[in-house]
CSV table of C-alpha atoms and ligand atoms in Angstrom, one decimal:
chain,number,residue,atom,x,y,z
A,5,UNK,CA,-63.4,-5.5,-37.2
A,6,UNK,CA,-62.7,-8.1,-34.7
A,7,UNK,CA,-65.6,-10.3,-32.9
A,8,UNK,CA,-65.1,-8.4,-29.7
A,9,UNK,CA,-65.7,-5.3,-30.9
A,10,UNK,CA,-69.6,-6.2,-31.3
A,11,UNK,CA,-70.5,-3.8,-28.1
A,12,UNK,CA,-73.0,-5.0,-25.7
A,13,UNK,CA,-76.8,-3.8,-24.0
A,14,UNK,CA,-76.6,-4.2,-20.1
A,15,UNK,CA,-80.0,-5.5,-19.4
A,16,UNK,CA,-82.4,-4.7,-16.6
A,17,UNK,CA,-81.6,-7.8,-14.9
A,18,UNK,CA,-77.8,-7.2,-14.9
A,19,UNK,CA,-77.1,-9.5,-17.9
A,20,UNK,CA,-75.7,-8.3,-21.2
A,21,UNK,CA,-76.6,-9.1,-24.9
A,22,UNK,CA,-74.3,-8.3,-27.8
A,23,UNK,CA,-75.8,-5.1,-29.5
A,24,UNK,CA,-76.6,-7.0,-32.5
A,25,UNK,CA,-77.7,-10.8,-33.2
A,26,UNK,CA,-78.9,-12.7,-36.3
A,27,UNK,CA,-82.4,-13.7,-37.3
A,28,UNK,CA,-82.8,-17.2,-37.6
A,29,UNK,CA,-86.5,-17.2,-39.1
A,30,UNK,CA,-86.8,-19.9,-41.8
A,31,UNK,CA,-83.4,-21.3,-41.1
A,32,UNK,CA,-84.0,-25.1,-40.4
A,33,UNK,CA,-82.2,-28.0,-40.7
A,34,UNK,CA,-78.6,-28.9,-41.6
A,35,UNK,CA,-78.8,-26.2,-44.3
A,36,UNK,CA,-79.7,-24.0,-41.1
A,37,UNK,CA,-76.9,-25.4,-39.5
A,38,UNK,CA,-74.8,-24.1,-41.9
A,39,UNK,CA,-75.9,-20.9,-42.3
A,40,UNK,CA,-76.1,-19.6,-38.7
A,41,UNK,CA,-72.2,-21.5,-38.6
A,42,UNK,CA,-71.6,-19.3,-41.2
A,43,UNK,CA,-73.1,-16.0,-39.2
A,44,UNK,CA,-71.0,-17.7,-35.8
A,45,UNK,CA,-67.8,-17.2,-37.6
A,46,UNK,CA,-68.8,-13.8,-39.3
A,47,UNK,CA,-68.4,-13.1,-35.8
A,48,UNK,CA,-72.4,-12.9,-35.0
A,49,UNK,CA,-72.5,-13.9,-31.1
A,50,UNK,CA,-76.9,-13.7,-30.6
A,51,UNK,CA,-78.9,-16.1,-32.5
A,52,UNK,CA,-82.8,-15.4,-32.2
A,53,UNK,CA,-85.1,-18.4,-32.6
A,54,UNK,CA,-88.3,-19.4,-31.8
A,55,UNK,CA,-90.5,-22.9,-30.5
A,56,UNK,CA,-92.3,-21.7,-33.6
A,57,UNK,CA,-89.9,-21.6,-35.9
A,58,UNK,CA,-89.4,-25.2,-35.6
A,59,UNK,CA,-85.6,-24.4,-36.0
A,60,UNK,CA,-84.0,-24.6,-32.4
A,61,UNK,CA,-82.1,-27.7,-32.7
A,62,UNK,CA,-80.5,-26.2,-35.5
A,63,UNK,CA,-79.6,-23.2,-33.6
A,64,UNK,CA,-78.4,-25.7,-30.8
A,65,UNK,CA,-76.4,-27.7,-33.3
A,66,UNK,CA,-74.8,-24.7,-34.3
A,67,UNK,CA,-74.1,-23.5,-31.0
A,68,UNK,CA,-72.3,-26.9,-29.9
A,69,UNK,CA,-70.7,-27.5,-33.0
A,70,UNK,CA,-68.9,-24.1,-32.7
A,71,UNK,CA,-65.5,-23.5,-31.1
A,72,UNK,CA,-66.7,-20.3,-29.8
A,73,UNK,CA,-67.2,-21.0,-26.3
A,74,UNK,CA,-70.3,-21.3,-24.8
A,75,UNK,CA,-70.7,-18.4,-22.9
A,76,UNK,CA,-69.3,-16.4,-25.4
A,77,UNK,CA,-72.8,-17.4,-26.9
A,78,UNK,CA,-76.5,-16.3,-26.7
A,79,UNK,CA,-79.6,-18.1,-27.7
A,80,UNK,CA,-82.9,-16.5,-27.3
A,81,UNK,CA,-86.0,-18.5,-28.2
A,82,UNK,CA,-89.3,-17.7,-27.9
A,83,UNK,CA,-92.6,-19.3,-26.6
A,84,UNK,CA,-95.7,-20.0,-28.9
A,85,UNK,CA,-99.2,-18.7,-28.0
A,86,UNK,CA,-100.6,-22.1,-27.9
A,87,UNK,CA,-99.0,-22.6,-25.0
A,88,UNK,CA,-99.1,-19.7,-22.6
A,89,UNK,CA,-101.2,-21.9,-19.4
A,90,UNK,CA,-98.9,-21.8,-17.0
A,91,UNK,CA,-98.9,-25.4,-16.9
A,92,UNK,CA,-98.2,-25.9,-20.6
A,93,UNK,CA,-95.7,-23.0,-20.5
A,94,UNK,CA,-93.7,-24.5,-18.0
A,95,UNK,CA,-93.3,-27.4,-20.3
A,96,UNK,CA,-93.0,-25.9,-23.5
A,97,UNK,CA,-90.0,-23.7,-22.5
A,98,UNK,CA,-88.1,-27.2,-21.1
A,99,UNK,CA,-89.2,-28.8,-24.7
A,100,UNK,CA,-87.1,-25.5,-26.0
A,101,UNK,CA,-84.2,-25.8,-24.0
A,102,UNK,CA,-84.1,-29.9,-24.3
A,103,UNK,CA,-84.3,-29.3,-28.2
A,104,UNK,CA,-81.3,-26.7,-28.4
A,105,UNK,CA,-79.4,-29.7,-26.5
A,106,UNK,CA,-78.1,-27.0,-24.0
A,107,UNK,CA,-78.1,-26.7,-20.2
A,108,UNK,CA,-79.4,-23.1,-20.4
A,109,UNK,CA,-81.0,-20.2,-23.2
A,110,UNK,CA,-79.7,-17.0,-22.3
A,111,UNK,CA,-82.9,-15.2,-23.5
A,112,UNK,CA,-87.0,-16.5,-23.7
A,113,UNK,CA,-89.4,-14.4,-25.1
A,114,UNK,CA,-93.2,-14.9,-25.1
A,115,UNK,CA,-94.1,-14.8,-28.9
A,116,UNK,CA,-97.3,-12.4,-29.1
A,117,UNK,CA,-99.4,-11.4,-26.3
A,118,UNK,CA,-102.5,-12.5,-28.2
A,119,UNK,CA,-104.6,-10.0,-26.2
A,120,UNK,CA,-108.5,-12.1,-27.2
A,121,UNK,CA,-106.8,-15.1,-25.7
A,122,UNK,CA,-105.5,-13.1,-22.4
A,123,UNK,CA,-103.5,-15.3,-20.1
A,124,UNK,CA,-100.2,-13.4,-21.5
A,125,UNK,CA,-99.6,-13.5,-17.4
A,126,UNK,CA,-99.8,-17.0,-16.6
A,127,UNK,CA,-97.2,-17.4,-19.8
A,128,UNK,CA,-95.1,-14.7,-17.7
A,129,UNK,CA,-95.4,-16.3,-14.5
A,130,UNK,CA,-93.8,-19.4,-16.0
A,131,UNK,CA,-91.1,-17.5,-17.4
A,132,UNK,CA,-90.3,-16.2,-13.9
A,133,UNK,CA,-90.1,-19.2,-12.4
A,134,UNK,CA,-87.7,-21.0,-15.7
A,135,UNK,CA,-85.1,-17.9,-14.9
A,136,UNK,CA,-85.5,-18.8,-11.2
A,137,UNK,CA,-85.2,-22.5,-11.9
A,138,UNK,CA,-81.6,-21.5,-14.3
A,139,UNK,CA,-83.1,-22.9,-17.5
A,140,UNK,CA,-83.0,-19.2,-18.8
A,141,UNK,CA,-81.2,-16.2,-18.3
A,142,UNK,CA,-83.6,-13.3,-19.0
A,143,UNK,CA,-86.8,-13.1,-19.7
A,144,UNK,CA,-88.6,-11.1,-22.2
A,145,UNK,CA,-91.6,-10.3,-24.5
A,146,UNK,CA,-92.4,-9.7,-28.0
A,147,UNK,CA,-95.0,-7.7,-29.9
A,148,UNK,CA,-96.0,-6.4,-26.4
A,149,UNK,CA,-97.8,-2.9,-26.3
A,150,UNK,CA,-97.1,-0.5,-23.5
A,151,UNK,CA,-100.8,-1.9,-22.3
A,152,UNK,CA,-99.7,-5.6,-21.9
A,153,UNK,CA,-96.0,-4.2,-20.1
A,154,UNK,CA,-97.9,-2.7,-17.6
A,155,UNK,CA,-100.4,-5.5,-16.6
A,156,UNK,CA,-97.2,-7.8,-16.4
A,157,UNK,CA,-95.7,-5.2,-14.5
A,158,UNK,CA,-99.1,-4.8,-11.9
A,159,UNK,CA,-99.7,-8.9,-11.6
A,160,UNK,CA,-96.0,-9.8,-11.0
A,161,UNK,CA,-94.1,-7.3,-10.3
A,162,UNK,CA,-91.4,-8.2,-13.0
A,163,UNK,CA,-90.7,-6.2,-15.9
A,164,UNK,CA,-89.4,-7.6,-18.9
A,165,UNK,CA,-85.6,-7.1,-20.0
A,166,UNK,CA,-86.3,-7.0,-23.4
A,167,UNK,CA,-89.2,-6.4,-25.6
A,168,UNK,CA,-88.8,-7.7,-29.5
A,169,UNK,CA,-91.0,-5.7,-32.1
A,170,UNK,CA,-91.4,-5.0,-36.0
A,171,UNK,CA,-89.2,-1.6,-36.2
A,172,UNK,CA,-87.5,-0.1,-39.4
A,173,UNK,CA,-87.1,2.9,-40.6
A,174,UNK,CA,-90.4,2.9,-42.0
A,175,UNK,CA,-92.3,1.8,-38.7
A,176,UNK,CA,-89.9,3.2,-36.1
A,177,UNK,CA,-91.7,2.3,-33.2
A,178,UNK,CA,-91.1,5.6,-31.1
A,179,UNK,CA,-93.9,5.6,-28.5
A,180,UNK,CA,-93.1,1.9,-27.8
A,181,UNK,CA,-89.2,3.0,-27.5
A,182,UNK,CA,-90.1,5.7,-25.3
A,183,UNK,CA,-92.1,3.2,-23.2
A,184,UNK,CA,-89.8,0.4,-23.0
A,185,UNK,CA,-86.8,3.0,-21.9
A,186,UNK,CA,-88.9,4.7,-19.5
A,187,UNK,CA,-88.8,0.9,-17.8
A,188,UNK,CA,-85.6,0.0,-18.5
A,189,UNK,CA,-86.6,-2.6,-21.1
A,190,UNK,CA,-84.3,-3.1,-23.9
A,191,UNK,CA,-86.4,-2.2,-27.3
A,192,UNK,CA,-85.4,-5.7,-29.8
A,193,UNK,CA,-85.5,-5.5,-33.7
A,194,UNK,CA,-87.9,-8.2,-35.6
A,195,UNK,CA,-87.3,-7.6,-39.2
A,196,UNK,CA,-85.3,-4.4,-38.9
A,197,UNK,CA,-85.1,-4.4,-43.1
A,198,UNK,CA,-88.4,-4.2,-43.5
A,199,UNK,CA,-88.3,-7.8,-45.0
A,200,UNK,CA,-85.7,-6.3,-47.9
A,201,UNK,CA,-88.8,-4.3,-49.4
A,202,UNK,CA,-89.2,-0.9,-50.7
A,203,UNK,CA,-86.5,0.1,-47.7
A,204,UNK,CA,-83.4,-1.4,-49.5
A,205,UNK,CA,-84.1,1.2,-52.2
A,206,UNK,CA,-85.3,4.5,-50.5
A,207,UNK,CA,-83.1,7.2,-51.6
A,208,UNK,CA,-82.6,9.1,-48.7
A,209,UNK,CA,-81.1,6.0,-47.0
A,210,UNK,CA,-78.8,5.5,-50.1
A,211,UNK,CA,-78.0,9.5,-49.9
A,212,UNK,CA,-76.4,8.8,-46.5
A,213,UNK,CA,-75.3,5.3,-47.5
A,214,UNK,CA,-73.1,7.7,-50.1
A,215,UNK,CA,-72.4,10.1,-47.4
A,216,UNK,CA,-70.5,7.5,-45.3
A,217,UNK,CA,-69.1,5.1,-48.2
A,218,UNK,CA,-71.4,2.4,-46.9
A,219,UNK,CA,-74.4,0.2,-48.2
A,220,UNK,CA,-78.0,1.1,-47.2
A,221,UNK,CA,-78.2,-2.0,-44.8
A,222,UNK,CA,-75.2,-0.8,-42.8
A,223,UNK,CA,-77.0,2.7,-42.6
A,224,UNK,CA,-80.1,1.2,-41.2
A,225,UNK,CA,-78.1,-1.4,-39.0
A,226,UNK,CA,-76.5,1.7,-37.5
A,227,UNK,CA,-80.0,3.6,-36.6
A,228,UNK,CA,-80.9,1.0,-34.8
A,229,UNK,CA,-77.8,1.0,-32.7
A,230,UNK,CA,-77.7,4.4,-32.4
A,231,UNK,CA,-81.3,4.5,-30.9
A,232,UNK,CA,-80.5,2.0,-28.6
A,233,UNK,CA,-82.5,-1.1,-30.3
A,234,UNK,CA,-81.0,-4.5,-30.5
A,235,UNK,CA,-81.7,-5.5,-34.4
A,236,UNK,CA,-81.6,-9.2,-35.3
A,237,UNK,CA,-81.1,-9.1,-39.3
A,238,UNK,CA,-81.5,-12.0,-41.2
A,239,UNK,CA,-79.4,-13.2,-43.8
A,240,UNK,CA,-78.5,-16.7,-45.2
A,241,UNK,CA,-75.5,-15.3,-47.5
A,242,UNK,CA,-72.3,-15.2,-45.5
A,243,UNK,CA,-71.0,-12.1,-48.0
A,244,UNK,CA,-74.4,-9.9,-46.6
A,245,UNK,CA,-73.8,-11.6,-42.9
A,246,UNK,CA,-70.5,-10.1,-42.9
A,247,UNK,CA,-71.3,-6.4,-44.4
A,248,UNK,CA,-74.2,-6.4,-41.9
A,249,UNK,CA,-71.7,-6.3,-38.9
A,250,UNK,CA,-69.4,-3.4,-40.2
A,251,UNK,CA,-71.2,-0.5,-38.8
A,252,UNK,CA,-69.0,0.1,-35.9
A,253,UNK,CA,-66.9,2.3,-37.3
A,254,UNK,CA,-68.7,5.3,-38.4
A,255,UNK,CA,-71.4,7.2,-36.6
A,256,UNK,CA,-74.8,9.0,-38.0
A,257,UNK,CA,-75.3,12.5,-36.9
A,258,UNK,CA,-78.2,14.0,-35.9
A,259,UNK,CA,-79.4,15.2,-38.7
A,260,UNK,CA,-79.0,11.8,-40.3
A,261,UNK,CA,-80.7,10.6,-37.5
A,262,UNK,CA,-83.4,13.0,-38.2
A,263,UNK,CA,-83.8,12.5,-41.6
A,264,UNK,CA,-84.2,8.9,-41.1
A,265,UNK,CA,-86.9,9.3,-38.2
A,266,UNK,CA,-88.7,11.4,-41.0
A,267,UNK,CA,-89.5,8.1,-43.2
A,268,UNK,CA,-91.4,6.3,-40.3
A,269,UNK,CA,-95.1,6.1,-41.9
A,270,UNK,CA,-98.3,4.7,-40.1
A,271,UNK,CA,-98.5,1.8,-42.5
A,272,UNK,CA,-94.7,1.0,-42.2
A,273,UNK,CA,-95.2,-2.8,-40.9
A,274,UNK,CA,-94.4,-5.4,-43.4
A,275,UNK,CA,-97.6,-7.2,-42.7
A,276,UNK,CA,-100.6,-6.5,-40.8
A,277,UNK,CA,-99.9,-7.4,-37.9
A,278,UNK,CA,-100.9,-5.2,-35.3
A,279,UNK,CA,-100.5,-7.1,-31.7
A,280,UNK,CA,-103.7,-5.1,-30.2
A,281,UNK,CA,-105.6,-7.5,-32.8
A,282,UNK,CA,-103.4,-9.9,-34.3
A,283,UNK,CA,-103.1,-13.3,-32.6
A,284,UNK,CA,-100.7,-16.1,-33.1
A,285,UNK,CA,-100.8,-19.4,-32.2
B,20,A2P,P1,-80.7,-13.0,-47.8
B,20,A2P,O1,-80.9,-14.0,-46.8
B,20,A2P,O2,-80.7,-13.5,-49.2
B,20,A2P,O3,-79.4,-12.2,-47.5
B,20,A2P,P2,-85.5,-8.8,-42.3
B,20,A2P,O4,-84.5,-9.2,-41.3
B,20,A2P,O5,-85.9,-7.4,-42.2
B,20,A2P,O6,-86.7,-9.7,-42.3
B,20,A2P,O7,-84.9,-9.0,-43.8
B,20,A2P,C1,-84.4,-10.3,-44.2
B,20,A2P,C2,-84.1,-10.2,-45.6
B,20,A2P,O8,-83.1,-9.2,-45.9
B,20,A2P,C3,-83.7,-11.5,-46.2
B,20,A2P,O9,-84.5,-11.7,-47.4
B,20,A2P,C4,-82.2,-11.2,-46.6
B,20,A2P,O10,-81.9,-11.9,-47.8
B,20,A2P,C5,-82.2,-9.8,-46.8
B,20,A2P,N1,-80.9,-9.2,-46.5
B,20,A2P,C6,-80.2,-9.3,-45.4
B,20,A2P,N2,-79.0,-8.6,-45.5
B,20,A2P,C7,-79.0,-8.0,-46.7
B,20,A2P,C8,-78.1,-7.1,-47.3
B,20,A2P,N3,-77.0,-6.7,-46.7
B,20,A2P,N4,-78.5,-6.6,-48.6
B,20,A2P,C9,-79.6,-7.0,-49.2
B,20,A2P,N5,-80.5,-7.8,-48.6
B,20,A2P,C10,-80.2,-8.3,-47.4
């Protein structure tokens, strides 16, 4: 498959992201460097950070220290809960982009919406103004809940392009889907292998894994294009980075597609964490 071939989501903002992009969580320092090099020349073209993850001036590294050009490239980052006063937001997301050591991200995210905490829109209204002042190019939220969408929506008037969430198989995340398409939001991927749990091994996966002469990663890989959701899978072995990009050339059918929806459970997250309650700092 060539790099090109990666198709793209046309966001709501009139930008594009590749279709797929690689988790970067727990990827830090020069061994990070060379692991999300190693994903850059697999042909991975998104690489998803976070403030949090203490890891962007790896992913920055990366990104300068590849021949790929720049705008051939997207980095999406993500701001921490600590910081969501406007004030302290504004700041924080210029730490980010000073720390990447680029002129621009091409995607910010607030982290989690902490509901106890409550000032998710003062983060947002900082996040406007960063897109307005070029240091990002879209704008976006993770772990929001259709509630927190719409109370940016009502105080600002700006919808998010993308929202990032837990969704697998086994938590697929189809009321927030239907939300997010209903306002044109792109639906993101956090942990879209289920953290390599109990999902690597299900046997209906590895039925249609047989089916299509392709590993049960690829099958899962391929929901989540097929549904429309950007996935960000994480791996630091070049061999799995590579298989985790071949799912362009075969297609699920519906009854696949079915069968796979049928393994979505209520307790399908990988850890409690349930954004309604949950808080993260
Ligand atoms: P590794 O880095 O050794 O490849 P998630 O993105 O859902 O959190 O899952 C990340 C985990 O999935 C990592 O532990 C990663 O391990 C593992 N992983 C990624 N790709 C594959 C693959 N193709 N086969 C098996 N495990 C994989």
């Amino acid at each position: 498959m060539s790099r090109a071939d990666i198709p793209t989501f046309t966001l709501n903002d009139g930008n594009r992201l590749p279709s797929i992009g690689f988790g970067t969580y727990k990827l830090n320092g020069k061994e990070g460097v060379d692991s999300m090099t190693a994903a850059i020349s697999r042909g991975y073209r998104l690489l998803d950070c976070a403030f949090n993850y203490e890891n962007e001036g790896a992913v920055g590294q990366a990104v300068r220290q590849s021949e790929v050009p720049r705008d051939q490239l997207f980095v999406a980052s993500k701001l921490p809960g600590r910081h969501h006063k406007y004030d302290q937001a504004v700041v924080t997301i210029e730490e980010s982009l000073y720390r990447t050591g680029l002129d621009y991200l091409d995607l910010y995210l607030i982290h989690w919406p902490n509901p106890k905490q409550g000032i998710y829109v003062e983060a947002w209204q900082a996040l406007i103004d960063a897109q307005k002042r070029g240091l990002v190019k879209s704008i976006g939220v993770s772990n929001f809940l259709p509630e927190h969408i719409d109370t940016l929506i009502k105080e600002t008037g700006v919808a998010p392009a993308v929202n990032q969430v837990e969704l697998s198989p086994y938590f697929a995340q189809k009321e927030q889907r239907a939300f997010d398409a209903k306002h044109n939001i792109v639906t993101e991927a956090w942990s879209p292998l289920g953290h390599a749990s109990a999902l690597l091994e299900d046997k209906h996966l590895q039925e249609i894994a047989d089916q299509h002469n392709k590993n049960i990663v690829q099958i899962i890989l391929r929901w989540h294009f097929q549904l429309g959701v950007l996935a960000i899978p994480k791996s630091a072995n070049p061999e799995r980075q590579k298989q985790n990009l071949e799912l362009f050339d075969f297609e699920l059918n519906d009854d696949e597609m079915a069968a796979i929806e049928r393994l979505d459970r209520p307790d399908g997250r990988t850890n409690d964490q349930d954004p309604a309650e949950y808080e993260e700092f």
